[in-house]
XYZ file of C-alpha atoms in Angstrom:
358
model
C 2.670 103.888 -10.898
C 5.054 102.190 -13.347
C 7.222 101.278 -10.368
C 4.267 99.653 -8.500
C 3.312 97.643 -11.589
C 6.856 96.308 -11.850
C 6.782 95.279 -8.196
C 3.454 93.486 -8.653
C 4.740 91.636 -11.727
C 7.922 90.609 -9.909
C 5.895 89.311 -6.958
C 3.653 87.277 -9.303
C 6.688 85.913 -11.090
C 8.206 84.862 -7.766
C 4.951 83.207 -6.677
C 4.627 81.380 -10.017
C 8.236 80.286 -9.804
C 7.705 79.016 -6.237
C 4.579 77.104 -7.293
C 6.409 75.622 -10.280
C 9.297 74.569 -8.062
C 6.899 72.910 -5.594
C 5.090 71.101 -8.431
C 8.412 69.962 -9.840
C 9.521 68.678 -6.421
C 6.224 66.808 -5.981
C 6.545 65.329 -9.450
C 10.102 64.197 -8.722
C 9.022 62.692 -5.397
C 6.127 60.885 -7.112
C 8.501 59.609 -9.800
C 10.919 58.333 -7.153
C 8.088 56.504 -5.334
C 6.826 54.976 -8.579
C 10.347 53.900 -9.493
C 10.857 52.361 -6.060
C 7.538 50.454 -6.297
C 8.414 49.293 -9.796
C 11.803 48.033 -8.612
C 10.214 46.239 -5.658
C 7.652 44.603 -7.961
C 10.443 43.589 -10.311
C 12.382 42.043 -7.425
C 9.255 40.147 -6.312
C 8.654 38.869 -9.841
C 12.293 37.793 -10.140
C 12.095 36.039 -6.786
C 8.882 34.242 -7.762
C 10.434 33.173 -11.064
C 13.468 31.850 -9.209
C 11.273 29.879 -6.795
C 9.239 28.536 -9.707
C 12.404 27.443 -11.499
C 13.680 25.737 -8.331
C 10.330 23.979 -7.785
C 10.185 22.852 -11.423
C 13.770 21.636 -11.279
C 13.090 19.736 -8.029
C 9.960 18.185 -9.515
C 11.857 17.136 -12.644
C 14.610 15.585 -10.504
C 12.076 13.588 -8.441
C 10.224 12.507 -11.571
C 13.443 11.516 -13.314
C 14.555 9.614 -10.202
C 11.330 7.584 -10.209
C 11.661 6.978 -13.961
C 15.284 5.899 -13.498
C 14.240 3.542 -10.689
C 11.632 1.919 -12.898
C 14.036 1.739 -15.873
C 16.632 0.076 -13.651
C 14.107 -2.494 -12.438
C 12.879 -3.194 -15.982
C 16.462 -3.571 -17.163
C 17.306 -5.959 -14.331
C 14.219 -8.064 -14.985
C 14.749 -8.245 -18.758
C 18.432 -9.133 -18.364
C 17.927 -11.800 -15.738
C 14.500 -13.277 -16.512
C 14.799 -14.664 -20.015
C 11.771 -16.947 -19.799
C 8.238 -15.732 -19.130
C 7.616 -18.489 -16.574
C 10.420 -19.231 -14.127
C 11.105 -22.578 -12.513
C 10.654 -22.788 -8.771
C 13.833 -23.088 -6.687
C 14.208 -26.782 -5.794
C 15.509 -25.820 -2.357
C 12.242 -24.063 -1.499
C 9.857 -26.257 0.445
C 6.179 -25.407 -0.054
C 3.423 -26.963 1.944
C 1.067 -26.375 4.862
C 1.591 -23.391 7.115
C 3.791 -23.811 10.144
C 3.016 -21.938 13.364
C 5.974 -21.570 15.711
C 6.166 -20.278 19.269
C 9.661 -18.768 19.181
C 11.884 -16.570 17.023
C 14.580 -19.269 17.041
C 12.064 -21.745 15.646
C 11.102 -19.275 12.898
C 14.748 -18.587 11.966
C 15.543 -22.309 11.944
C 12.819 -22.936 9.340
C 14.067 -20.034 7.204
C 17.581 -21.474 7.287
C 16.128 -24.834 6.204
C 14.691 -23.069 3.126
C 11.059 -23.501 4.172
C 8.595 -21.139 2.445
C 8.928 -17.834 4.343
C 5.329 -16.946 3.459
C 4.033 -20.075 5.228
C 5.650 -19.530 8.637
C 3.762 -17.708 11.389
C 4.516 -16.729 14.967
C 1.822 -17.755 17.440
C 2.494 -14.530 19.371
C 2.163 -11.493 17.080
C 4.027 -9.308 19.582
C 7.250 -11.165 18.670
C 7.327 -9.903 15.097
C 9.225 -6.729 16.008
C 11.994 -8.823 17.584
C 11.986 -11.085 14.531
C 12.479 -8.006 12.336
C 15.572 -7.040 14.366
C 16.997 -10.539 13.927
C 16.367 -10.326 10.172
C 18.093 -6.952 10.046
C 21.212 -8.457 11.628
C 21.263 -11.149 8.934
C 20.276 -8.985 5.956
C 23.429 -9.973 4.031
C 21.715 -13.341 3.674
C 19.229 -12.901 0.816
C 16.517 -15.038 2.438
C 16.489 -12.854 5.550
C 16.462 -9.697 3.416
C 13.397 -11.083 1.639
C 11.828 -12.004 4.990
C 12.377 -8.430 6.218
C 10.487 -7.171 3.144
C 7.745 -9.771 3.695
C 7.159 -8.597 7.282
C 6.467 -5.075 5.995
C 4.263 -6.090 3.061
C 2.171 -8.351 5.329
C 1.756 -5.532 7.879
C 3.420 -7.374 10.754
C 5.676 -4.362 11.305
C 5.877 -0.789 9.998
C 9.490 0.242 10.619
C 10.076 1.569 7.074
C 8.153 3.733 4.628
C 6.780 2.057 1.486
C 9.398 3.885 -0.573
C 12.216 2.536 1.594
C 10.868 -1.018 1.301
C 10.756 -0.559 -2.489
C 14.414 0.526 -2.481
C 15.281 -2.322 -0.126
C 13.803 -4.760 -2.634
C 16.262 -3.538 -5.276
C 19.132 -4.827 -3.101
C 18.102 -8.424 -3.790
C 20.827 -9.750 -6.070
C 18.986 -12.703 -7.593
C 16.487 -11.094 -9.959
C 15.130 -14.519 -10.943
C 14.060 -15.225 -7.382
C 10.324 -15.939 -7.146
C 9.941 -14.028 -3.880
C 11.631 -10.991 -5.430
C 9.311 -11.019 -8.453
C 6.247 -11.681 -6.291
C 7.018 -8.790 -3.902
C 7.763 -6.509 -6.831
C 4.392 -7.397 -8.338
C 2.651 -6.728 -4.994
C 4.225 -3.290 -4.731
C 3.212 -2.262 -8.254
C -0.259 -3.775 -7.754
C -0.924 -1.649 -4.665
C 1.283 1.373 -5.439
C 3.553 0.775 -2.438
C 6.631 3.007 -2.795
C 6.003 3.388 -6.534
C 3.311 4.444 -8.974
C 0.516 1.858 -9.188
C 0.822 -0.137 -12.407
C -1.426 -3.209 -12.848
C 0.245 -4.152 -16.149
C 3.686 -4.333 -14.526
C 2.238 -6.229 -11.570
C 0.764 -8.867 -13.922
C 4.101 -9.048 -15.730
C 6.062 -9.861 -12.561
C 3.418 -12.297 -11.268
C 3.509 -14.086 -14.637
C 7.304 -14.297 -14.557
C 7.022 -15.987 -11.157
C 3.926 -18.055 -11.974
C 5.611 -21.227 -10.723
C 5.192 -19.636 -7.276
C 1.737 -20.366 -5.831
C 1.242 -16.872 -4.315
C 1.839 -15.218 -7.694
C -0.853 -17.471 -9.200
C -3.268 -16.466 -6.430
C -2.596 -12.791 -7.232
C -3.203 -13.444 -10.943
C -6.481 -15.114 -9.923
C -7.491 -12.029 -7.932
C -6.589 -9.736 -10.846
C -8.765 -11.895 -13.124
C -11.634 -11.313 -10.668
C -11.111 -7.554 -10.978
C -11.350 -7.946 -14.736
C -14.573 -9.985 -14.364
C -12.899 -13.051 -15.888
C -14.267 -15.499 -13.304
C -13.553 -18.637 -15.333
C -9.873 -17.724 -15.638
C -9.714 -16.883 -11.950
C -11.004 -20.309 -10.912
C -8.823 -22.188 -13.432
C -5.720 -20.453 -12.098
C -6.486 -21.570 -8.546
C -7.269 -25.106 -9.730
C -3.872 -25.227 -11.482
C -2.011 -24.960 -8.148
C -1.088 -28.447 -7.035
C 0.468 -27.797 -3.620
C -1.569 -28.203 -0.447
C -1.419 -24.733 1.096
C -3.936 -22.862 3.260
C -3.845 -19.661 1.182
C -4.681 -21.625 -1.961
C -7.595 -23.359 -0.221
C -8.891 -20.047 1.140
C -9.028 -18.508 -2.352
C -10.730 -21.633 -3.730
C -13.337 -21.557 -0.936
C -14.111 -17.911 -1.689
C -14.730 -18.709 -5.365
C -16.895 -21.737 -4.494
C -18.928 -19.728 -1.981
C -19.768 -17.070 -4.544
C -19.990 -19.310 -7.624
C -17.276 -17.367 -9.461
C -16.071 -19.331 -12.488
C -17.620 -22.510 -11.059
C -20.849 -23.911 -9.657
C -21.766 -22.362 -6.332
C -20.997 -24.873 -3.574
C -21.795 -23.320 -0.198
C -21.300 -26.509 1.830
C -17.901 -27.211 0.231
C -16.797 -23.643 0.947
C -17.965 -23.900 4.558
C -16.093 -27.201 5.087
C -12.857 -25.679 3.727
C -13.192 -22.664 6.046
C -13.869 -25.001 8.972
C -10.797 -27.166 8.263
C -8.612 -24.068 7.949
C -9.899 -22.729 11.268
C -9.178 -26.064 12.978
C -5.598 -25.755 11.671
C -5.485 -22.286 13.282
C -5.245 -20.442 9.937
C -6.194 -16.923 11.037
C -7.561 -15.540 7.704
C -10.246 -18.287 7.751
C -11.787 -17.126 11.036
C -13.700 -14.237 9.433
C -15.421 -16.136 6.565
C -16.242 -19.053 8.886
C -17.806 -16.760 11.501
C -19.858 -15.094 8.727
C -21.038 -18.540 7.557
C -22.402 -19.277 11.042
C -23.804 -15.778 11.563
C -25.749 -15.783 8.281
C -26.288 -19.535 7.836
C -24.135 -19.946 4.714
C -23.426 -23.615 3.926
C -24.458 -24.616 7.425
C -27.241 -24.118 9.955
C -27.301 -20.596 11.374
C -25.605 -20.466 14.778
C -25.160 -16.876 15.948
C -23.589 -17.885 19.268
C -20.917 -20.066 17.641
C -20.278 -17.408 14.977
C -19.618 -14.812 17.705
C -17.323 -17.243 19.569
C -15.206 -17.770 16.434
C -15.192 -14.004 15.935
C -13.859 -13.444 19.460
C -11.154 -16.084 18.989
C -10.015 -14.342 15.824
C -9.932 -10.957 17.550
C -7.892 -12.378 20.449
C -5.408 -13.833 17.958
C -5.009 -10.397 16.366
C -7.139 -10.554 13.213
C -8.351 -7.039 12.340
C -10.577 -8.554 9.669
C -12.646 -10.265 12.362
C -13.905 -6.804 13.309
C -15.943 -7.058 10.092
C -17.973 -9.820 11.721
C -18.558 -7.585 14.727
C -19.887 -4.929 12.357
C -22.170 -7.550 10.795
C -23.570 -8.345 14.248
C -24.526 -4.681 14.717
C -25.785 -4.423 11.133
C -28.255 -7.333 11.463
C -28.770 -7.297 15.226
C -27.100 -10.679 15.748
C -26.386 -11.246 19.449
C -26.255 -7.449 19.765
C -28.785 -4.632 19.611
C -29.186 -3.601 15.977
C -27.226 -0.393 15.375
C -26.528 0.507 11.737
C -24.547 3.627 12.711
C -22.260 1.541 14.937
C -21.818 -0.981 12.112
C -21.002 1.786 9.642
C -18.462 3.274 12.066
C -16.684 -0.110 12.349
C -16.608 -0.641 8.569
C -15.341 2.908 7.856
C -12.578 2.547 10.442
C -11.482 -0.764 8.894
C -11.358 0.746 5.399
C -9.284 3.642 6.772
C -6.854 1.014 8.105
C -6.657 -0.656 4.660
C -8.926 -3.600 5.520
C -10.712 -3.294 2.184
C -12.836 -6.415 2.668
C -15.066 -4.142 4.760
C -16.054 -2.148 1.627
C -18.712 -4.713 0.651
C -20.478 -4.505 4.009
C -20.098 -0.718 4.070
C -22.005 -0.653 0.782
C -24.834 -2.625 2.450
């Protein structure tokens, strides 16, 4: 009996030892798995931190680059533009728009120092070739400025806004009115830089001897609801230029800062259209379509609209939308009108916003 008891106790001890060994092995295996998971999590956290650091660093570099760009521009302006109002270059010739049929004719006028913002090609399909000719002559500052003008006026889209902004910095003469005007336009609209109305006004003011800068200051005054200032600025421009007359007609039509004179506005639009000034086709067609300043003539309004569309004016599509909106010479279709206005706004023809609101 004592011998059997010893055997039983030994067997139990062996079983307990085996169980303990198995438990210990399981515990060790569990510990190894937990350690492995912990290490993997640590590696993931480290990797995420690294990515975050890289992203933050990249963001700081981009932000600092933009800040440096703006500091450089501010420095150049302050060093070169000592007076708030600059004197216009005597070599620049400002006057009525000139419409030319050939690239050679366009280039000849540029070489003769005619206002590059007052020269137009009768065939809009030639602007891409004109851009290539400008690019060949970009060492000449006037052609570099013309290349920038073609982009800002949406005649071509070869470069991104950011590239055009950098291209503008290559202009050596920081007192140049075109340079200051284009710089103001880019800050006004946020093209290639952060939108900054205060900086835009600053550059337009520094080039306020340039008629286009005064027109932009007039438009900014309208945004600020200072209608009297807006009209006075336009009245202060003494040169006879179509863009000046167009802005004046708009103010007269709506009685902004002046007495409303619908007939006077209509007559200005009509004269501009006769001189083949494309931006006047839209307001003149609207005058006939709605009877503003003249007797309503839907047929003539639609004819002017079609002429503008043929000549390449996207804005004239607004008049087509108006025809659908009011059922003028077309079956009334508000959904069709809305579709036209939305598409124009998407293509940055913001004049359509007013009619979209209707």
